[in-house]
PDB file of C-alpha atoms in Angstrom:
ATOM      1  CA  MET I   1      40.736  12.253  10.535  1.00  0.00           C
ATOM      2  CA  THR I   2      40.685  11.366   6.897  1.00  0.00           C
ATOM      3  CA  TYR I   3      39.151  13.429   4.306  1.00  0.00           C
ATOM      4  CA  ALA I   4      38.315  13.237   0.599  1.00  0.00           C
ATOM      5  CA  LYS I   5      40.536  14.919  -1.578  1.00  0.00           C
ATOM      6  CA  GLU I   6      39.316  14.365  -4.521  1.00  0.00           C
ATOM      7  CA  LEU I   7      35.379  14.410  -5.840  1.00  0.00           C
ATOM      8  CA  ILE I   8      34.172  11.475  -8.224  1.00  0.00           C
ATOM      9  CA  ALA I   9      33.105  12.927 -11.336  1.00  0.00           C
ATOM     10  CA  PRO I  10      29.852  13.018 -12.114  1.00  0.00           C
ATOM     11  CA  ARG I  11      28.197   9.837 -14.031  1.00  0.00           C
ATOM     12  CA  PRO I  12      25.554   9.486 -16.640  1.00  0.00           C
ATOM     13  CA  ALA I  13      22.484   8.134 -15.713  1.00  0.00           C
ATOM     14  CA  PRO I  14      22.459   4.403 -16.910  1.00  0.00           C
ATOM     15  CA  LYS I  15      20.860   4.047 -20.199  1.00  0.00           C
ATOM     16  CA  VAL I  16      17.278   2.152 -20.297  1.00  0.00           C
ATOM     17  CA  GLU I  17      17.530  -1.155 -21.784  1.00  0.00           C
ATOM     18  CA  ARG I  18      15.065  -1.743 -24.550  1.00  0.00           C
ATOM     19  CA  ARG I  19      13.306  -5.106 -24.190  1.00  0.00           C
ATOM     20  CA  PRO I  20      13.851  -6.944 -27.403  1.00  0.00           C
ATOM     21  CA  LEU I  21      10.860  -8.048 -29.586  1.00  0.00           C
ATOM     22  CA  THR I  22      10.043 -11.256 -28.989  1.00  0.00           C
ATOM     23  CA  ALA I  23       7.655 -13.670 -30.351  1.00  0.00           C
ATOM     24  CA  ALA I  24       5.794 -13.671 -27.283  1.00  0.00           C
ATOM     25  CA  ARG I  25       5.418  -9.927 -26.982  1.00  0.00           C
ATOM     26  CA  ILE I  26       4.403  -9.894 -30.517  1.00  0.00           C
ATOM     27  CA  VAL I  27       1.508 -12.427 -30.233  1.00  0.00           C
ATOM     28  CA  GLY I  28       0.439 -10.748 -27.153  1.00  0.00           C
ATOM     29  CA  MET I  29       0.173  -7.374 -28.933  1.00  0.00           C
ATOM     30  CA  ALA I  30      -1.641  -9.030 -31.571  1.00  0.00           C
ATOM     31  CA  ILE I  31      -4.313 -10.706 -29.163  1.00  0.00           C
ATOM     32  CA  LEU I  32      -4.514  -7.039 -27.556  1.00  0.00           C
ATOM     33  CA  ALA I  33      -5.015  -5.378 -30.919  1.00  0.00           C
ATOM     34  CA  LEU I  34      -7.916  -8.252 -31.843  1.00  0.00           C
ATOM     35  CA  TRP I  35      -9.513  -7.403 -28.602  1.00  0.00           C
ATOM     36  CA  VAL I  36      -9.667  -3.441 -29.317  1.00  0.00           C
ATOM     37  CA  LEU I  37     -10.893  -4.611 -32.938  1.00  0.00           C
ATOM     38  CA  LEU I  38     -13.915  -6.727 -31.019  1.00  0.00           C
ATOM     39  CA  ALA I  39     -14.499  -3.821 -28.772  1.00  0.00           C
ATOM     40  CA  ILE I  40     -14.735  -1.122 -31.727  1.00  0.00           C
ATOM     41  CA  ALA I  41     -17.365  -3.736 -33.525  1.00  0.00           C
ATOM     42  CA  LEU I  42     -19.376  -4.408 -30.428  1.00  0.00           C
ATOM     43  CA  VAL I  43     -20.017  -0.594 -30.032  1.00  0.00           C
ATOM     44  CA  GLY I  44     -20.490  -0.178 -34.010  1.00  0.00           C
ATOM     45  CA  MET I  45     -23.319  -2.951 -33.567  1.00  0.00           C
ATOM     46  CA  VAL I  46     -24.727  -1.212 -31.004  1.00  0.00           C
ATOM     47  CA  ILE I  47     -24.811   2.145 -32.234  1.00  0.00           C
ATOM     48  CA  ASP I  48     -25.879   0.577 -35.816  1.00  0.00           C
ATOM     49  CA  GLY I  49     -28.745  -1.516 -34.302  1.00  0.00           C
ATOM     50  CA  TRP I  50     -29.665   1.148 -31.935  1.00  0.00           C
ATOM     51  CA  ASP I  51     -34.085   0.887 -31.622  1.00  0.00           C
ATOM     52  CA  GLN I  52     -35.493   3.470 -29.701  1.00  0.00           C
ATOM     53  CA  GLN I  53     -38.859   1.857 -29.129  1.00  0.00           C
ATOM     54  CA  LYS I  54     -37.440  -1.290 -27.973  1.00  0.00           C
ATOM     55  CA  PHE I  55     -35.066   0.897 -25.461  1.00  0.00           C
ATOM     56  CA  LEU I  56     -38.062   2.718 -24.387  1.00  0.00           C
ATOM     57  CA  ARG I  57     -40.086  -0.797 -23.929  1.00  0.00           C
ATOM     58  CA  TYR I  58     -37.427  -3.131 -22.380  1.00  0.00           C
ATOM     59  CA  GLY I  59     -35.566  -0.182 -20.634  1.00  0.00           C
ATOM     60  CA  PRO I  60     -37.591  -0.246 -17.464  1.00  0.00           C
ATOM     61  CA  ARG I  61     -37.764  -3.940 -17.415  1.00  0.00           C
ATOM     62  CA  TYR I  62     -33.747  -4.239 -17.102  1.00  0.00           C
ATOM     63  CA  LEU I  63     -33.461  -1.707 -14.501  1.00  0.00           C
ATOM     64  CA  SER I  64     -36.007  -3.634 -12.413  1.00  0.00           C
ATOM     65  CA  GLY I  65     -33.903  -6.939 -13.647  1.00  0.00           C
ATOM     66  CA  LEU I  66     -30.696  -5.001 -12.326  1.00  0.00           C
ATOM     67  CA  TRP I  67     -32.578  -4.174  -8.859  1.00  0.00           C
ATOM     68  CA  THR I  68     -33.352  -7.787  -8.491  1.00  0.00           C
ATOM     69  CA  THR I  69     -30.242  -9.042  -9.050  1.00  0.00           C
ATOM     70  CA  ILE I  70     -28.423  -6.541  -6.652  1.00  0.00           C
ATOM     71  CA  SER I  71     -31.142  -7.201  -3.891  1.00  0.00           C
ATOM     72  CA  LEU I  72     -30.598 -10.997  -4.181  1.00  0.00           C
ATOM     73  CA  VAL I  73     -26.701 -11.141  -4.247  1.00  0.00           C
ATOM     74  CA  GLY I  74     -26.489  -8.478  -1.485  1.00  0.00           C
ATOM     75  CA  LEU I  75     -28.835 -10.400   0.913  1.00  0.00           C
ATOM     76  CA  ALA I  76     -27.145 -13.369  -0.096  1.00  0.00           C
ATOM     77  CA  ILE I  77     -23.823 -12.572   0.711  1.00  0.00           C
ATOM     78  CA  ILE I  78     -24.983 -10.610   4.161  1.00  0.00           C
ATOM     79  CA  LEU I  79     -26.876 -14.048   5.166  1.00  0.00           C
ATOM     80  CA  GLY I  80     -24.127 -16.258   3.986  1.00  0.00           C
ATOM     81  CA  ALA I  81     -21.359 -14.006   5.879  1.00  0.00           C
ATOM     82  CA  VAL I  82     -23.433 -14.394   9.059  1.00  0.00           C
ATOM     83  CA  LEU I  83     -23.716 -18.286   8.583  1.00  0.00           C
ATOM     84  CA  SER I  84     -20.111 -18.818   7.509  1.00  0.00           C
ATOM     85  CA  LEU I  85     -19.055 -17.613  11.023  1.00  0.00           C
ATOM     86  CA  PRO I  86     -19.920 -20.830  12.788  1.00  0.00           C
ATOM     87  CA  ILE I  87     -19.053 -23.133  10.333  1.00  0.00           C
ATOM     88  CA  ALA I  88     -15.707 -21.393   9.881  1.00  0.00           C
ATOM     89  CA  PHE I  89     -15.546 -21.997  13.909  1.00  0.00           C
ATOM     90  CA  ALA I  90     -16.137 -25.511  13.472  1.00  0.00           C
ATOM     91  CA  ARG I  91     -13.879 -26.251  10.592  1.00  0.00           C
ATOM     92  CA  MET I  92     -11.255 -25.292  13.119  1.00  0.00           C
ATOM     93  CA  SER I  93     -12.460 -26.738  15.928  1.00  0.00           C
ATOM     94  CA  LYS I  94     -10.825 -29.743  17.728  1.00  0.00           C
ATOM     95  CA  ASN I  95     -14.456 -31.411  18.252  1.00  0.00           C
ATOM     96  CA  ARG I  96     -14.565 -34.304  15.696  1.00  0.00           C
ATOM     97  CA  VAL I  97     -18.100 -34.320  15.326  1.00  0.00           C
ATOM     98  CA  ALA I  98     -18.585 -30.527  14.553  1.00  0.00           C
ATOM     99  CA  ASN I  99     -15.571 -30.582  12.431  1.00  0.00           C
ATOM    100  CA  ALA I 100     -16.432 -33.594  10.196  1.00  0.00           C
ATOM    101  CA  ILE I 101     -20.180 -31.711   9.901  1.00  0.00           C
ATOM    102  CA  ALA I 102     -18.816 -28.558   8.981  1.00  0.00           C
ATOM    103  CA  TYR I 103     -16.296 -30.309   6.457  1.00  0.00           C
ATOM    104  CA  GLY I 104     -18.814 -32.052   4.738  1.00  0.00           C
ATOM    105  CA  TYR I 105     -21.236 -29.358   4.208  1.00  0.00           C
ATOM    106  CA  VAL I 106     -18.507 -26.954   2.807  1.00  0.00           C
ATOM    107  CA  TYR I 107     -17.140 -30.049   0.775  1.00  0.00           C
ATOM    108  CA  VAL I 108     -20.745 -30.485  -0.770  1.00  0.00           C
ATOM    109  CA  PHE I 109     -21.608 -26.814  -1.711  1.00  0.00           C
ATOM    110  CA  ARG I 110     -18.180 -26.244  -3.023  1.00  0.00           C
ATOM    111  CA  SER I 111     -17.844 -29.345  -5.100  1.00  0.00           C
ATOM    112  CA  THR I 112     -21.496 -29.076  -6.955  1.00  0.00           C
ATOM    113  CA  PRO I 113     -22.781 -26.633  -9.106  1.00  0.00           C
ATOM    114  CA  LEU I 114     -24.737 -24.025  -8.186  1.00  0.00           C
ATOM    115  CA  LEU I 115     -27.361 -24.745 -10.816  1.00  0.00           C
ATOM    116  CA  ALA I 116     -27.485 -28.583  -9.197  1.00  0.00           C
ATOM    117  CA  GLN I 117     -28.223 -26.901  -5.594  1.00  0.00           C
ATOM    118  CA  LEU I 118     -30.950 -24.269  -7.137  1.00  0.00           C
ATOM    119  CA  PHE I 119     -32.715 -27.274  -8.407  1.00  0.00           C
ATOM    120  CA  LEU I 120     -32.475 -29.486  -5.587  1.00  0.00           C
ATOM    121  CA  VAL I 121     -34.048 -26.624  -3.478  1.00  0.00           C
ATOM    122  CA  TYR I 122     -36.572 -25.661  -6.232  1.00  0.00           C
ATOM    123  CA  TYR I 123     -38.000 -28.843  -7.184  1.00  0.00           C
ATOM    124  CA  GLY I 124     -36.238 -31.196  -4.563  1.00  0.00           C
ATOM    125  CA  LEU I 125     -37.831 -29.324  -1.777  1.00  0.00           C
ATOM    126  CA  GLY I 126     -41.190 -28.213  -3.532  1.00  0.00           C
ATOM    127  CA  SER I 127     -41.665 -32.254  -3.443  1.00  0.00           C
ATOM    128  CA  PHE I 128     -42.315 -32.220   0.065  1.00  0.00           C
ATOM    129  CA  ARG I 129     -45.429 -29.813   0.111  1.00  0.00           C
ATOM    130  CA  PRO I 130     -47.363 -31.671   2.852  1.00  0.00           C
ATOM    131  CA  GLN I 131     -44.551 -31.537   5.260  1.00  0.00           C
ATOM    132  CA  LEU I 132     -43.407 -27.977   4.672  1.00  0.00           C
ATOM    133  CA  GLU I 133     -47.310 -26.976   5.124  1.00  0.00           C
ATOM    134  CA  ALA I 134     -47.279 -28.903   8.340  1.00  0.00           C
ATOM    135  CA  VAL I 135     -44.282 -27.012   9.627  1.00  0.00           C
ATOM    136  CA  GLY I 136     -45.415 -23.708   8.294  1.00  0.00           C
ATOM    137  CA  LEU I 137     -42.690 -23.291   5.720  1.00  0.00           C
ATOM    138  CA  TRP I 138     -44.446 -23.868   2.596  1.00  0.00           C
ATOM    139  CA  TRP I 139     -44.564 -20.200   2.008  1.00  0.00           C
ATOM    140  CA  PHE I 140     -40.897 -19.877   2.017  1.00  0.00           C
ATOM    141  CA  PHE I 141     -40.257 -22.567  -0.567  1.00  0.00           C
ATOM    142  CA  ARG I 142     -43.099 -21.968  -3.043  1.00  0.00           C
ATOM    143  CA  GLU I 143     -41.756 -18.531  -4.143  1.00  0.00           C
ATOM    144  CA  ALA I 144     -38.864 -18.952  -6.732  1.00  0.00           C
ATOM    145  CA  TRP I 145     -37.101 -15.763  -5.412  1.00  0.00           C
ATOM    146  CA  TYR I 146     -36.929 -17.354  -1.432  1.00  0.00           C
ATOM    147  CA  CYS I 147     -35.494 -20.707  -3.210  1.00  0.00           C
ATOM    148  CA  GLY I 148     -33.074 -18.486  -5.428  1.00  0.00           C
ATOM    149  CA  LEU I 149     -31.971 -16.331  -2.344  1.00  0.00           C
ATOM    150  CA  PHE I 150     -31.844 -19.717  -0.110  1.00  0.00           C
ATOM    151  CA  SER I 151     -29.670 -21.736  -2.495  1.00  0.00           C
ATOM    152  CA  LEU I 152     -27.073 -18.734  -2.906  1.00  0.00           C
ATOM    153  CA  THR I 153     -26.951 -18.097   0.722  1.00  0.00           C
ATOM    154  CA  LEU I 154     -25.971 -21.890   1.592  1.00  0.00           C
ATOM    155  CA  ASN I 155     -23.430 -21.563  -1.751  1.00  0.00           C
ATOM    156  CA  THR I 156     -21.804 -18.603  -0.492  1.00  0.00           C
ATOM    157  CA  ALA I 157     -21.360 -19.375   2.951  1.00  0.00           C
ATOM    158  CA  ALA I 158     -19.649 -22.552   2.285  1.00  0.00           C
ATOM    159  CA  TYR I 159     -16.983 -20.420   0.394  1.00  0.00           C
ATOM    160  CA  GLN I 160     -16.798 -17.391   3.197  1.00  0.00           C
ATOM    161  CA  ALA I 161     -16.550 -20.246   5.852  1.00  0.00           C
ATOM    162  CA  GLU I 162     -12.938 -21.302   4.126  1.00  0.00           C
ATOM    163  CA  ILE I 163     -12.003 -17.987   3.267  1.00  0.00           C
ATOM    164  CA  LEU I 164     -12.371 -16.835   6.753  1.00  0.00           C
ATOM    165  CA  ARG I 165     -10.896 -20.165   8.265  1.00  0.00           C
ATOM    166  CA  GLY I 166      -7.839 -19.531   5.964  1.00  0.00           C
ATOM    167  CA  ALA I 167      -7.521 -15.988   6.866  1.00  0.00           C
ATOM    168  CA  ILE I 168      -7.410 -16.564  11.044  1.00  0.00           C
ATOM    169  CA  GLU I 169      -5.327 -19.266  10.425  1.00  0.00           C
ATOM    170  CA  SER I 170      -2.909 -17.220   8.542  1.00  0.00           C
ATOM    171  CA  VAL I 171      -2.370 -14.816  11.421  1.00  0.00           C
ATOM    172  CA  PRO I 172       0.789 -15.482  13.211  1.00  0.00           C
ATOM    173  CA  HIS I 173       0.431 -17.456  16.445  1.00  0.00           C
ATOM    174  CA  GLY I 174       2.817 -15.043  18.231  1.00  0.00           C
ATOM    175  CA  GLN I 175      -0.041 -12.766  18.200  1.00  0.00           C
ATOM    176  CA  HIS I 176      -2.338 -15.403  20.450  1.00  0.00           C
ATOM    177  CA  GLU I 177       0.530 -15.417  22.535  1.00  0.00           C
ATOM    178  CA  GLY I 178       1.188 -11.622  22.916  1.00  0.00           C
ATOM    179  CA  ALA I 179      -2.454 -11.303  23.763  1.00  0.00           C
ATOM    180  CA  ALA I 180      -2.389 -14.073  26.109  1.00  0.00           C
ATOM    181  CA  ALA I 181       0.831 -12.380  27.821  1.00  0.00           C
ATOM    182  CA  LEU I 182      -1.069  -9.257  28.367  1.00  0.00           C
ATOM    183  CA  GLY I 183      -4.009 -10.883  30.300  1.00  0.00           C
ATOM    184  CA  LEU I 184      -6.596 -10.077  27.766  1.00  0.00           C
ATOM    185  CA  GLN I 185      -9.292 -12.751  27.362  1.00  0.00           C
ATOM    186  CA  LYS I 186      -9.534 -15.085  24.168  1.00  0.00           C
ATOM    187  CA  TRP I 187     -12.691 -13.434  22.727  1.00  0.00           C
ATOM    188  CA  VAL I 188     -11.349  -9.949  23.703  1.00  0.00           C
ATOM    189  CA  ALA I 189      -8.045 -11.067  21.970  1.00  0.00           C
ATOM    190  CA  PHE I 190     -10.013 -12.508  18.961  1.00  0.00           C
ATOM    191  CA  ARG I 191     -12.360  -9.282  18.385  1.00  0.00           C
ATOM    192  CA  LYS I 192      -9.833  -6.716  18.761  1.00  0.00           C
ATOM    193  CA  ILE I 193      -6.561  -8.262  17.474  1.00  0.00           C
ATOM    194  CA  ILE I 194      -6.822 -11.739  15.484  1.00  0.00           C
ATOM    195  CA  LEU I 195     -10.242 -10.886  13.389  1.00  0.00           C
ATOM    196  CA  PRO I 196      -9.086  -7.227  12.176  1.00  0.00           C
ATOM    197  CA  GLN I 197      -5.961  -8.744  10.818  1.00  0.00           C
ATOM    198  CA  ALA I 198      -7.806 -11.819   9.157  1.00  0.00           C
ATOM    199  CA  LEU I 199     -10.011  -9.406   7.677  1.00  0.00           C
ATOM    200  CA  ILE I 200      -7.414  -7.647   5.828  1.00  0.00           C
ATOM    201  CA  VAL I 201      -6.218 -11.148   4.864  1.00  0.00           C
ATOM    202  CA  ALA I 202      -9.640 -12.102   3.358  1.00  0.00           C
ATOM    203  CA  LEU I 203     -10.486  -8.642   1.803  1.00  0.00           C
ATOM    204  CA  ARG I 204      -9.475  -9.615  -1.799  1.00  0.00           C
ATOM    205  CA  PRO I 205     -10.893 -13.109  -1.872  1.00  0.00           C
ATOM    206  CA  TYR I 206     -13.983 -11.758  -0.262  1.00  0.00           C
ATOM    207  CA  GLY I 207     -14.344  -9.485  -3.222  1.00  0.00           C
ATOM    208  CA  ASN I 208     -13.797 -12.192  -5.620  1.00  0.00           C
ATOM    209  CA  GLU I 209     -16.671 -14.195  -3.970  1.00  0.00           C
ATOM    210  CA  ILE I 210     -18.914 -11.207  -4.278  1.00  0.00           C
ATOM    211  CA  ILE I 211     -18.167 -10.808  -8.147  1.00  0.00           C
ATOM    212  CA  LEU I 212     -18.298 -14.737  -8.608  1.00  0.00           C
ATOM    213  CA  MET I 213     -21.837 -14.482  -7.246  1.00  0.00           C
ATOM    214  CA  ILE I 214     -23.185 -11.404  -8.951  1.00  0.00           C
ATOM    215  CA  LYS I 215     -22.181 -13.368 -12.172  1.00  0.00           C
ATOM    216  CA  GLY I 216     -23.576 -17.262 -10.684  1.00  0.00           C
ATOM    217  CA  SER I 217     -27.086 -15.586  -9.863  1.00  0.00           C
ATOM    218  CA  ALA I 218     -27.783 -15.569 -13.299  1.00  0.00           C
ATOM    219  CA  VAL I 219     -28.871 -19.375 -12.804  1.00  0.00           C
ATOM    220  CA  VAL I 220     -32.041 -17.962 -10.914  1.00  0.00           C
ATOM    221  CA  ALA I 221     -33.623 -17.166 -14.130  1.00  0.00           C
ATOM    222  CA  ILE I 222     -34.361 -20.773 -14.850  1.00  0.00           C
ATOM    223  CA  VAL I 223     -36.483 -20.897 -11.983  1.00  0.00           C
ATOM    224  CA  THR I 224     -38.593 -17.750 -13.253  1.00  0.00           C
ATOM    225  CA  VAL I 225     -37.247 -15.501 -11.082  1.00  0.00           C
ATOM    226  CA  TYR I 226     -37.141 -12.051 -13.020  1.00  0.00           C
ATOM    227  CA  ASP I 227     -33.573 -10.849 -12.187  1.00  0.00           C
ATOM    228  CA  LEU I 228     -31.438  -9.271 -14.754  1.00  0.00           C
ATOM    229  CA  MET I 229     -30.942 -12.601 -16.697  1.00  0.00           C
ATOM    230  CA  GLY I 230     -34.633 -13.246 -16.824  1.00  0.00           C
ATOM    231  CA  GLU I 231     -35.548 -10.160 -18.180  1.00  0.00           C
ATOM    232  CA  THR I 232     -33.058 -10.368 -20.692  1.00  0.00           C
ATOM    233  CA  ARG I 233     -34.210 -13.731 -21.458  1.00  0.00           C
ATOM    234  CA  TYR I 234     -38.011 -12.169 -21.364  1.00  0.00           C
ATOM    235  CA  ALA I 235     -36.757  -9.352 -23.953  1.00  0.00           C
ATOM    236  CA  PHE I 236     -35.214 -11.927 -26.351  1.00  0.00           C
ATOM    237  CA  SER I 237     -38.097 -14.185 -26.587  1.00  0.00           C
ATOM    238  CA  ARG I 238     -40.155 -11.087 -27.734  1.00  0.00           C
ATOM    239  CA  THR I 239     -37.557  -9.572 -30.085  1.00  0.00           C
ATOM    240  CA  PHE I 240     -35.265 -12.204 -31.303  1.00  0.00           C
ATOM    241  CA  ASP I 241     -32.788  -9.872 -31.368  1.00  0.00           C
ATOM    242  CA  TYR I 242     -29.030 -10.443 -30.136  1.00  0.00           C
ATOM    243  CA  GLN I 243     -28.453  -7.059 -28.666  1.00  0.00           C
ATOM    244  CA  ALA I 244     -30.836  -7.920 -25.461  1.00  0.00           C
ATOM    245  CA  TYR I 245     -27.732 -10.264 -24.295  1.00  0.00           C
ATOM    246  CA  LEU I 246     -25.269  -7.910 -25.139  1.00  0.00           C
ATOM    247  CA  TRP I 247     -27.015  -4.963 -22.765  1.00  0.00           C
ATOM    248  CA  ALA I 248     -27.273  -7.629 -20.095  1.00  0.00           C
ATOM    249  CA  ALA I 249     -23.453  -8.359 -20.621  1.00  0.00           C
ATOM    250  CA  ILE I 250     -22.730  -4.587 -20.477  1.00  0.00           C
ATOM    251  CA  PHE I 251     -24.846  -4.147 -17.298  1.00  0.00           C
ATOM    252  CA  TYR I 252     -22.600  -7.363 -15.659  1.00  0.00           C
ATOM    253  CA  LEU I 253     -19.543  -5.746 -16.556  1.00  0.00           C
ATOM    254  CA  ALA I 254     -20.653  -2.212 -15.266  1.00  0.00           C
ATOM    255  CA  ILE I 255     -21.798  -3.740 -11.667  1.00  0.00           C
ATOM    256  CA  VAL I 256     -18.290  -5.532 -11.821  1.00  0.00           C
ATOM    257  CA  GLU I 257     -16.193  -2.884 -12.649  1.00  0.00           C
ATOM    258  CA  THR I 258     -17.951  -0.687 -10.350  1.00  0.00           C
ATOM    259  CA  LEU I 259     -17.344  -3.302  -7.305  1.00  0.00           C
ATOM    260  CA  ARG I 260     -13.781  -3.826  -8.394  1.00  0.00           C
ATOM    261  CA  HIS I 261     -12.932  -0.274  -7.940  1.00  0.00           C
ATOM    262  CA  ILE I 262     -15.019  -0.012  -4.698  1.00  0.00           C
ATOM    263  CA  TRP I 263     -13.177  -2.810  -3.044  1.00  0.00           C
ATOM    264  CA  ALA I 264      -9.752  -1.505  -4.363  1.00  0.00           C
ATOM    265  CA  ALA I 265     -10.498   1.905  -2.434  1.00  0.00           C
ATOM    266  CA  LEU I 266     -11.565  -0.153   0.870  1.00  0.00           C
ATOM    267  CA  GLU I 267      -8.510  -2.416   0.334  1.00  0.00           C
ATOM    268  CA  ASN I 268      -6.233   0.777  -0.099  1.00  0.00           C
ATOM    269  CA  ARG I 269      -7.932   2.700   2.754  1.00  0.00           C
ATOM    270  CA  LEU I 270      -7.382  -0.512   5.389  1.00  0.00           C
ATOM    271  CA  THR I 271      -4.055  -1.463   4.242  1.00  0.00           C
ATOM    272  CA  ARG I 272      -2.803   2.353   4.593  1.00  0.00           C
ATOM    273  CA  HIS I 273      -0.683   1.370   7.404  1.00  0.00           C
ATOM    274  CA  LEU I 274       0.905  -1.564   5.456  1.00  0.00           C
ATOM    275  CA  LYS I 275       2.626   0.769   2.963  1.00  0.00           C
ATOM    276  CA  ARG I 276       5.904   2.177   3.303  1.00  0.00           C
TER     277      ARG I 276
END
């Protein structure tokens, strides 16, 4: 048996190396200072140009537009999630016809602007009024709100289908083999093993998609939907005060920040078993 005859003398902790002040750090700090000054200037402009009469007159309209935006995007995300499931399965299918149709759908809606899709639904389908009345669908396509919901749903379904497909395909094939070795049916294995792992991978892209939909939903104001941006345009047309758009930006920023924190908390909760 061996034993130590001498103890190693304690040594001081290593010195913290100071990062050199490079040109990139100087430029970064200058840009950050510029953003801080800009934020201070905006706050000062809001305080200096505060008009209580305009706030009391158009404040309720802003809240109404905010609710329209949230409800429109919320329904579009839910309906798009339901529609994305068969599209994602068709994209992963070995059937060439189903795969080609799903690929074409995703390709078209991801490669064209949301505004163009909205115009095609609102103005394009509106030109087929006799045919839509014959099948009993004119009540839907004559309303701008429904057309906006339809356009947002089709658009987000294409993105969500690709997010879901990529997440499912990222699950290691060994998970499928392990479930088969245990004698689990394919549907049970997918629902209880594959899909939960895929949703964890897709969680952050889903959050990004919801944020993009919130910001992209402002295009429905062009087709007379009085969402947050629609009410902002109305307020500006009556007051010609640029702060009308500034308040809209603040509302959108508050929505995005709230959603970002909720999504971060949800992600931390669902991935707590992966942290060490």
